[in-house]
Amino acid sequence: MYRFSAFFYNFVLLSRSIHRNIISIMNTYQISMVPGPVSVSPEVLEAGQINFGSADLEKDYINLYKSTEKSLRKIMQTRNQVVIQTGEGMLALWSALKSCLLPGDKVLALSTGLFGYGIGSMAESIGCEVRTISFGFDETFNDFELIEKAIKEFQPKMITMVQNETPSGTMNPVAEIGMLKEKYEIPLLYVDAVSGIGGSVVKTDEWKIDLCLGASQKCLSAPASMSFLSVSDKAWEIIEEIGYVGYEALFPFRDAVKNAYFPYTPYWHGTAQLHRACELLLKEGLTKTITRHQKVAGYCQDRAMEMGLTLFPAMDAIHSPTVTAIYMPEKISWKKFDTNLRAEGLVVGGNYGYLNGQVFRIGHMGTQANLELVKKAMDIIEHVISLK
Ligand SMILES: *Cc1c(COP(=O)(O)O)cnc(C)c1O
């Protein structure tokens, strides 16, 4: 029996060390410029390295949740309640739609890219009557009369839009849409700000956003484990009226803190990491953090143009401060480009849908909005382009 367990123990040690080597070779990047999930700092990783007790039983968890909510409110500039759920960004996109909409409800989806378009399809899958206003994937909202006309005629229950369209490297103005929402008394404005929160200005209340959606793995630079969204009073009213029941339902979160009762076991480690990530951001200061993102984005765009590359967003589109999208260099496939960059230790983002193989992306968000790091990355790109 003893010999067997010794053998087994050695085997476990051996396989662990092999596993560790594989991890160090394949699963960590020397220089990550992927636009989410982004590199997590040691401080944030460490915040989850504790054998926490049961979140259902301990008051400490409630206090941690409350404190995280308070920080997120500051970062999102809102007095509204912020719901924090276990899961990554798509969860917030679904939970807000499913908790607020019934089949037949009218949804106006403003689209300038994959996510904007996708949110419309998601609402359609719920059975909503969706009207989509599509701009080019390389554009940002540039015809507010068209949008106003659609709002006036269609009278939707919800307007959906994406603040930072990650695949396109563009940023849409929200304030104008918020004003139109108020003017035509549209009940709900839904804004996917997943890749903008913590790296750009997000004025949830001033912009009249009812549902402002975020996630842990973008600018906040925590692992891909938590999603969060602010919920306005009007949205709570509708959520209560709809009474959606399901794993991702928002309603059970309304009084979760007050009653110290969550709809499922909360993820203490993930909340602790998100909490630490918010603390680090607020310690640097929200304005300073946003300025850092803008500076790094400007540098990245300039360097790309200097080496003869073409930025993807159209001339009059607003460029994102958290991600830069660039047309692929001529005469090199994405596969070869990616392989050559990886050989130099750099991993960047590819693309999806019809941008796949045509446009690549540098994710300078959160920990990756670092001038030294982006300089290194751009040096490698310049070198790889010169190889062909
Ligand atoms: C990342 C992201 C999401 C969420 O996607 P994940 O699957 O959580 O990565 C949603 N919207 C936008 C604009 C994003 O960039």
Short mmCIF file of C-alpha atoms and ligand atoms in Angstrom, two decimals:
data_model
loop_
_atom_site.label_atom_id
_atom_site.label_comp_id
_atom_site.label_asym_id
_atom_site.label_seq_id
_atom_site.Cartn_x
_atom_site.Cartn_y
_atom_site.Cartn_z
CA MET A 1 0.00 0.00 0.00
CA TYR A 2 2.82 2.36 0.97
CA ARG A 3 4.73 1.59 -2.22
CA PHE A 4 1.73 2.13 -4.33
CA SER A 5 1.04 5.52 -2.85
CA ALA A 6 4.72 6.52 -3.16
CA PHE A 7 4.63 5.55 -6.80
CA PHE A 8 1.43 7.46 -7.30
CA TYR A 9 2.84 10.52 -5.56
CA ASN A 10 5.95 10.50 -7.77
CA PHE A 11 3.81 10.12 -10.81
CA VAL A 12 1.75 13.13 -9.77
CA LEU A 13 4.88 15.21 -9.20
CA LEU A 14 6.31 14.18 -12.55
CA SER A 15 3.17 14.92 -14.47
CA ARG A 16 2.85 18.25 -12.67
CA SER A 17 6.34 19.33 -13.69
CA ILE A 18 5.69 18.31 -17.28
CA HIS A 19 2.42 20.17 -17.14
CA ARG A 20 4.13 23.24 -15.73
CA ASN A 21 6.65 23.27 -18.59
CA ILE A 22 3.90 23.04 -21.15
CA ILE A 23 2.10 25.89 -19.45
CA SER A 24 5.17 28.10 -19.46
CA ILE A 25 5.75 27.42 -23.15
CA MET A 26 2.26 27.56 -24.55
CA ASN A 27 -0.09 29.26 -22.19
CA THR A 28 1.61 32.41 -21.06
CA TYR A 29 2.64 35.21 -23.35
CA GLN A 30 5.85 37.19 -23.00
CA ILE A 31 4.13 40.24 -24.40
CA SER A 32 0.36 40.09 -24.55
CA MET A 33 -1.45 42.66 -26.65
CA VAL A 34 -4.65 40.63 -26.84
CA PRO A 35 -7.71 42.87 -26.43
CA GLY A 36 -9.13 40.79 -23.61
CA PRO A 37 -8.63 38.76 -21.64
CA VAL A 38 -5.65 40.94 -20.69
CA SER A 39 -2.62 40.22 -18.49
CA VAL A 40 -3.48 40.08 -14.82
CA SER A 41 -1.08 41.77 -12.41
CA PRO A 42 0.49 39.77 -9.55
CA GLU A 43 -1.47 41.86 -7.02
CA VAL A 44 -4.79 40.92 -8.60
CA LEU A 45 -3.82 37.26 -9.02
CA GLU A 46 -2.78 37.13 -5.39
CA ALA A 47 -6.12 38.48 -4.18
CA GLY A 48 -7.67 35.15 -5.23
CA GLN A 49 -5.01 32.92 -3.65
CA ILE A 50 -6.89 32.43 -0.39
CA ASN A 51 -8.90 29.49 0.82
CA PHE A 52 -12.00 31.58 1.40
CA GLY A 53 -14.85 30.39 3.56
CA SER A 54 -18.42 30.07 2.36
CA ALA A 55 -19.66 33.29 0.79
CA ASP A 56 -23.19 32.25 1.76
CA LEU A 57 -22.32 32.22 5.45
CA GLU A 58 -19.88 35.05 6.03
CA LYS A 59 -20.64 38.72 6.50
CA ASP A 60 -17.15 39.43 5.14
CA TYR A 61 -18.32 38.42 1.70
CA ILE A 62 -21.25 40.84 1.81
CA ASN A 63 -18.87 43.62 2.82
CA LEU A 64 -16.49 42.73 -0.02
CA TYR A 65 -19.37 42.73 -2.52
CA LYS A 66 -20.61 46.10 -1.21
CA SER A 67 -17.15 47.61 -1.40
CA THR A 68 -16.64 46.31 -4.95
CA GLU A 69 -20.00 47.74 -5.97
CA LYS A 70 -19.03 51.11 -4.52
CA SER A 71 -15.78 51.17 -6.51
CA LEU A 72 -17.53 50.16 -9.71
CA ARG A 73 -20.03 52.98 -9.20
CA LYS A 74 -17.16 55.45 -9.11
CA ILE A 75 -15.52 53.98 -12.19
CA MET A 76 -18.84 53.98 -14.09
CA GLN A 77 -19.93 57.35 -12.67
CA THR A 78 -23.31 56.18 -11.45
CA ARG A 79 -25.49 56.30 -8.36
CA ASN A 80 -27.43 53.30 -9.61
CA GLN A 81 -27.12 49.88 -8.11
CA VAL A 82 -24.41 47.73 -9.71
CA VAL A 83 -25.09 43.99 -9.92
CA ILE A 84 -22.03 41.72 -9.89
CA GLN A 85 -22.53 38.21 -11.28
CA THR A 86 -20.25 35.18 -11.69
CA GLY A 87 -19.30 34.83 -15.34
CA GLU A 88 -17.58 36.85 -18.06
CA GLY A 89 -18.86 39.67 -20.23
CA MET A 90 -21.42 37.87 -22.35
CA LEU A 91 -23.36 37.07 -19.19
CA ALA A 92 -24.15 40.75 -18.63
CA LEU A 93 -25.22 41.11 -22.27
CA TRP A 94 -27.68 38.23 -21.86
CA SER A 95 -28.87 38.93 -18.32
CA ALA A 96 -29.86 42.50 -19.17
CA LEU A 97 -31.76 41.46 -22.31
CA LYS A 98 -33.52 38.47 -20.81
CA SER A 99 -34.51 40.26 -17.61
CA CYS A 100 -36.03 43.26 -19.43
CA LEU A 101 -37.58 41.94 -22.63
CA LEU A 102 -40.49 39.76 -23.64
CA PRO A 103 -41.24 38.29 -27.07
CA GLY A 104 -42.76 41.01 -29.24
CA ASP A 105 -41.03 43.90 -27.44
CA LYS A 106 -39.50 46.46 -29.77
CA VAL A 107 -35.72 46.84 -29.71
CA LEU A 108 -33.72 49.35 -31.74
CA ALA A 109 -30.18 48.02 -32.20
CA LEU A 110 -27.63 50.65 -33.20
CA SER A 111 -24.75 48.85 -34.86
CA THR A 112 -21.27 49.85 -35.95
CA GLY A 113 -19.72 46.42 -35.60
CA LEU A 114 -19.88 42.80 -34.55
CA PHE A 115 -21.14 43.35 -31.01
CA GLY A 116 -23.69 46.00 -31.96
CA TYR A 117 -25.08 43.73 -34.61
CA GLY A 118 -24.84 40.66 -32.38
CA ILE A 119 -26.87 42.25 -29.58
CA GLY A 120 -29.70 42.79 -32.08
CA SER A 121 -29.55 39.09 -33.02
CA MET A 122 -29.63 38.14 -29.35
CA ALA A 123 -32.78 40.20 -28.82
CA GLU A 124 -34.27 38.55 -31.91
CA SER A 125 -33.60 35.13 -30.41
CA ILE A 126 -35.75 36.17 -27.44
CA GLY A 127 -38.55 36.87 -29.91
CA CYS A 128 -38.32 40.66 -29.90
CA GLU A 129 -39.19 42.82 -32.86
CA VAL A 130 -35.74 44.17 -33.68
CA ARG A 131 -34.92 47.04 -35.99
CA THR A 132 -31.22 47.47 -36.68
CA ILE A 133 -29.57 50.65 -37.84
CA SER A 134 -26.29 49.56 -39.39
CA PHE A 135 -23.36 51.83 -39.99
CA GLY A 136 -20.14 50.54 -41.55
CA PHE A 137 -17.97 48.37 -39.31
CA ASP A 138 -15.22 51.00 -39.69
CA GLU A 139 -17.57 53.86 -38.75
CA THR A 140 -19.02 55.34 -35.58
CA PHE A 141 -22.47 56.97 -35.30
CA ASN A 142 -22.37 59.70 -37.91
CA ASP A 143 -26.01 60.32 -38.79
CA PHE A 144 -27.97 61.30 -35.71
CA GLU A 145 -30.94 62.39 -37.82
CA LEU A 146 -31.29 58.85 -39.09
CA ILE A 147 -31.14 57.54 -35.52
CA GLU A 148 -33.62 60.15 -34.28
CA LYS A 149 -36.06 59.36 -37.06
CA ALA A 150 -35.92 55.64 -36.24
CA ILE A 151 -36.47 56.28 -32.52
CA LYS A 152 -39.41 58.58 -33.24
CA GLU A 153 -41.10 56.23 -35.70
CA PHE A 154 -40.34 52.88 -34.09
CA GLN A 155 -40.83 53.89 -30.42
CA PRO A 156 -38.75 50.99 -29.09
CA LYS A 157 -38.88 49.74 -25.53
CA MET A 158 -35.10 49.50 -25.57
CA ILE A 159 -32.26 51.06 -27.52
CA THR A 160 -29.08 48.97 -27.59
CA MET A 161 -25.59 50.14 -28.51
CA VAL A 162 -21.91 49.43 -27.98
CA GLN A 163 -19.74 52.15 -26.48
CA ASN A 164 -16.42 50.54 -27.44
CA GLU A 165 -16.64 48.22 -30.43
CA THR A 166 -13.62 46.02 -29.68
CA PRO A 167 -13.29 44.17 -33.03
CA SER A 168 -13.29 47.50 -34.94
CA GLY A 169 -11.18 49.63 -32.57
CA THR A 170 -13.86 52.31 -32.52
CA MET A 171 -15.77 54.23 -29.86
CA ASN A 172 -19.35 55.45 -30.22
CA PRO A 173 -20.70 58.59 -28.58
CA VAL A 174 -23.31 57.73 -25.95
CA ALA A 175 -24.42 61.18 -24.73
CA GLU A 176 -26.31 61.97 -27.94
CA ILE A 177 -28.23 58.70 -27.78
CA GLY A 178 -29.05 59.34 -24.11
CA MET A 179 -30.50 62.72 -25.05
CA LEU A 180 -32.67 61.15 -27.76
CA LYS A 181 -33.81 58.50 -25.31
CA GLU A 182 -34.98 61.24 -22.94
CA LYS A 183 -36.56 63.32 -25.68
CA TYR A 184 -38.72 60.45 -26.95
CA GLU A 185 -39.28 58.90 -23.51
CA ILE A 186 -37.84 55.53 -24.47
CA PRO A 187 -37.88 53.30 -21.37
CA LEU A 188 -34.45 51.70 -21.62
CA LEU A 189 -30.96 52.52 -22.92
CA TYR A 190 -28.69 49.45 -22.94
CA VAL A 191 -24.98 50.15 -23.43
CA ASP A 192 -22.30 47.49 -23.84
CA ALA A 193 -19.27 49.27 -22.34
CA VAL A 194 -17.44 46.01 -21.59
CA SER A 195 -14.14 47.04 -23.19
CA GLY A 196 -14.44 50.73 -22.28
CA ILE A 197 -15.12 50.74 -18.54
CA GLY A 198 -11.92 51.56 -16.67
CA GLY A 199 -10.07 52.76 -19.78
CA SER A 200 -12.32 55.51 -21.10
CA VAL A 201 -14.87 58.03 -19.90
CA VAL A 202 -18.16 56.31 -19.03
CA LYS A 203 -20.74 58.70 -17.56
CA THR A 204 -23.54 56.29 -16.87
CA ASP A 205 -25.93 58.74 -15.18
CA GLU A 206 -25.15 61.85 -17.19
CA TRP A 207 -25.62 59.84 -20.39
CA LYS A 208 -28.94 58.39 -19.11
CA ILE A 209 -27.83 54.78 -19.38
CA ASP A 210 -30.27 52.33 -17.76
CA LEU A 211 -28.14 49.23 -18.20
CA CYS A 212 -24.40 49.79 -18.45
CA LEU A 213 -22.53 46.54 -18.95
CA GLY A 214 -18.98 45.62 -17.98
CA ALA A 215 -16.67 42.69 -17.28
CA SER A 216 -13.58 41.86 -15.25
CA GLN A 217 -11.18 40.78 -18.02
CA LYS A 218 -10.90 43.94 -20.10
CA CYS A 219 -9.62 47.30 -18.76
CA LEU A 220 -9.94 46.23 -15.12
CA SER A 221 -7.44 43.44 -15.84
CA ALA A 222 -8.81 40.74 -13.55
CA PRO A 223 -9.40 37.14 -14.70
CA ALA A 224 -12.40 36.42 -16.95
CA SER A 225 -14.67 35.49 -14.08
CA MET A 226 -17.01 38.35 -13.23
CA SER A 227 -19.52 40.48 -15.09
CA PHE A 228 -21.29 43.53 -13.76
CA LEU A 229 -23.90 46.05 -14.82
CA SER A 230 -25.55 49.15 -13.45
CA VAL A 231 -29.33 49.04 -13.24
CA SER A 232 -31.46 52.21 -13.14
CA ASP A 233 -34.70 52.52 -11.15
CA LYS A 234 -36.68 52.39 -14.38
CA ALA A 235 -34.87 49.20 -15.35
CA TRP A 236 -35.64 47.62 -11.94
CA GLU A 237 -39.29 48.51 -12.40
CA ILE A 238 -39.35 46.69 -15.75
CA ILE A 239 -37.29 43.77 -14.43
CA GLU A 240 -39.80 43.27 -11.63
CA GLU A 241 -42.73 43.49 -14.02
CA ILE A 242 -41.19 40.95 -16.44
CA GLY A 243 -40.31 38.54 -13.62
CA TYR A 244 -37.84 36.55 -15.71
CA VAL A 245 -36.75 33.36 -13.97
CA GLY A 246 -33.43 31.79 -14.96
CA TYR A 247 -29.82 31.32 -13.99
CA GLU A 248 -28.85 34.76 -15.34
CA ALA A 249 -31.91 36.60 -13.97
CA LEU A 250 -31.19 40.02 -12.46
CA PHE A 251 -34.16 40.31 -10.14
CA PRO A 252 -32.75 38.12 -7.31
CA PHE A 253 -29.81 40.54 -7.08
CA ARG A 254 -31.94 43.58 -6.25
CA ASP A 255 -32.13 42.83 -2.53
CA ALA A 256 -29.28 40.31 -2.35
CA VAL A 257 -27.09 42.52 -0.15
CA LYS A 258 -29.92 43.65 2.09
CA ASN A 259 -31.07 40.09 2.69
CA ALA A 260 -27.55 38.63 2.59
CA TYR A 261 -29.00 36.10 0.18
CA PHE A 262 -27.65 35.48 -3.33
CA PRO A 263 -29.41 33.30 -5.93
CA TYR A 264 -26.41 30.96 -6.10
CA THR A 265 -23.10 30.54 -4.27
CA PRO A 266 -21.10 33.67 -4.99
CA TYR A 267 -17.56 33.32 -6.33
CA TRP A 268 -15.50 34.81 -3.51
CA HIS A 269 -12.12 34.51 -5.28
CA GLY A 270 -13.40 36.23 -8.40
CA THR A 271 -15.06 39.02 -6.43
CA ALA A 272 -11.85 39.50 -4.39
CA GLN A 273 -9.81 39.83 -7.58
CA LEU A 274 -12.26 42.26 -9.15
CA HIS A 275 -12.24 44.23 -5.89
CA ARG A 276 -8.43 44.44 -5.90
CA ALA A 277 -8.44 45.46 -9.58
CA CYS A 278 -10.86 48.32 -8.82
CA GLU A 279 -8.75 49.39 -5.84
CA LEU A 280 -5.62 49.57 -7.99
CA LEU A 281 -7.44 51.63 -10.61
CA LEU A 282 -8.85 54.10 -8.09
CA LYS A 283 -5.48 54.37 -6.37
CA GLU A 284 -3.97 55.51 -9.66
CA GLY A 285 -7.01 57.74 -10.13
CA LEU A 286 -9.77 57.42 -12.74
CA THR A 287 -8.73 60.50 -14.70
CA LYS A 288 -5.06 59.51 -14.71
CA THR A 289 -5.92 56.00 -15.82
CA ILE A 290 -8.02 57.28 -18.71
CA THR A 291 -5.28 59.72 -19.75
CA ARG A 292 -2.77 56.86 -19.73
CA HIS A 293 -5.01 54.91 -22.12
CA GLN A 294 -5.37 57.89 -24.44
CA LYS A 295 -1.62 58.49 -24.55
CA VAL A 296 -0.81 54.87 -25.26
CA ALA A 297 -3.50 54.68 -27.96
CA GLY A 298 -2.13 57.80 -29.64
CA TYR A 299 1.38 56.36 -29.60
CA CYS A 300 0.15 53.04 -31.02
CA GLN A 301 -1.76 54.72 -33.85
CA ASP A 302 1.19 56.98 -34.74
CA ARG A 303 3.66 54.12 -34.77
CA ALA A 304 1.38 52.00 -36.98
CA MET A 305 1.06 54.81 -39.53
CA GLU A 306 4.78 55.58 -39.39
CA MET A 307 5.58 52.02 -40.42
CA GLY A 308 3.23 52.33 -43.38
CA LEU A 309 0.26 50.45 -41.95
CA THR A 310 -3.34 51.61 -42.38
CA LEU A 311 -5.66 52.00 -39.42
CA PHE A 312 -9.00 50.26 -39.86
CA PRO A 313 -11.45 52.94 -38.62
CA ALA A 314 -12.66 55.36 -41.29
CA MET A 315 -11.30 58.92 -41.34
CA ASP A 316 -14.14 60.47 -39.37
CA ALA A 317 -14.67 57.58 -36.94
CA ILE A 318 -13.72 57.93 -33.28
CA HIS A 319 -10.73 55.74 -32.49
CA SER A 320 -10.86 53.65 -29.34
CA PRO A 321 -8.45 54.50 -26.52
CA THR A 322 -8.34 50.84 -25.43
CA VAL A 323 -7.78 48.92 -28.68
CA THR A 324 -6.25 49.78 -32.05
CA ALA A 325 -7.45 47.94 -35.17
CA ILE A 326 -5.09 47.88 -38.14
CA TYR A 327 -5.38 46.42 -41.64
CA MET A 328 -3.10 43.43 -42.15
CA PRO A 329 0.23 44.32 -43.77
CA GLU A 330 0.19 43.56 -47.48
CA LYS A 331 1.23 40.17 -48.83
CA ILE A 332 1.30 38.33 -45.55
CA SER A 333 -1.40 36.02 -44.23
CA TRP A 334 -2.74 36.34 -40.70
CA LYS A 335 -1.43 32.85 -39.92
CA LYS A 336 2.12 33.70 -40.96
CA PHE A 337 2.02 37.12 -39.29
CA ASP A 338 0.76 35.62 -36.04
CA THR A 339 3.41 32.86 -36.16
CA ASN A 340 6.21 35.35 -36.77
CA LEU A 341 5.03 37.65 -33.99
CA ARG A 342 4.77 34.71 -31.59
CA ALA A 343 8.32 33.67 -32.45
CA GLU A 344 9.34 37.08 -31.07
CA GLY A 345 7.20 36.62 -27.95
CA LEU A 346 4.32 38.87 -29.00
CA VAL A 347 0.67 37.89 -29.27
CA VAL A 348 -1.86 40.34 -30.74
CA GLY A 349 -5.58 39.95 -31.46
CA GLY A 350 -6.85 38.61 -34.76
CA ASN A 351 -10.43 39.25 -35.78
CA TYR A 352 -13.83 37.69 -36.38
CA GLY A 353 -16.53 37.60 -39.02
CA TYR A 354 -15.70 39.41 -42.21
CA LEU A 355 -12.77 41.23 -40.56
CA ASN A 356 -11.12 37.84 -39.98
CA GLY A 357 -7.73 37.77 -41.74
CA GLN A 358 -8.09 41.40 -42.79
CA VAL A 359 -7.71 43.35 -39.58
CA PHE A 360 -5.55 42.65 -36.53
CA ARG A 361 -5.73 44.38 -33.16
CA ILE A 362 -3.50 45.68 -30.42
CA GLY A 363 -5.26 45.59 -27.07
CA HIS A 364 -3.75 48.36 -24.97
CA MET A 365 -6.22 48.14 -22.13
CA GLY A 366 -5.67 47.97 -18.38
CA THR A 367 -2.27 46.49 -17.54
CA GLN A 368 -1.46 46.53 -21.26
CA ALA A 369 -1.95 50.30 -21.56
CA ASN A 370 1.72 50.65 -20.83
CA LEU A 371 3.89 52.82 -23.08
CA GLU A 372 7.04 50.70 -22.67
CA LEU A 373 5.13 47.52 -23.44
CA VAL A 374 3.38 48.94 -26.50
CA LYS A 375 6.69 50.34 -27.74
CA LYS A 376 8.22 46.85 -27.50
CA ALA A 377 5.23 45.39 -29.31
CA MET A 378 5.38 47.95 -32.12
CA ASP A 379 9.14 47.38 -32.49
CA ILE A 380 8.47 43.66 -32.98
CA ILE A 381 5.69 44.34 -35.50
CA GLU A 382 8.00 46.67 -37.43
CA HIS A 383 10.70 44.00 -37.45
CA VAL A 384 8.32 41.24 -38.58
CA ILE A 385 6.96 43.39 -41.40
CA SER A 386 10.50 44.07 -42.61
CA LEU A 387 11.17 40.28 -42.80
CA LYS A 388 8.86 39.42 -45.68
C1 LIG B 1 -15.18 41.34 -24.54
C2 LIG B 1 -16.45 41.95 -24.92
C3 LIG B 1 -17.67 41.40 -24.54
C4 LIG B 1 -17.76 40.16 -23.72
O1 LIG B 1 -17.17 39.09 -24.34
P1 LIG B 1 -16.43 37.95 -23.51
O2 LIG B 1 -16.87 36.68 -24.13
O3 LIG B 1 -16.77 38.10 -22.10
O4 LIG B 1 -14.97 38.20 -23.73
C5 LIG B 1 -18.83 42.05 -24.90
N1 LIG B 1 -18.80 43.18 -25.62
C6 LIG B 1 -17.65 43.76 -26.02
C7 LIG B 1 -17.68 45.01 -26.81
C8 LIG B 1 -16.43 43.16 -25.68
O5 LIG B 1 -15.28 43.71 -26.05
#
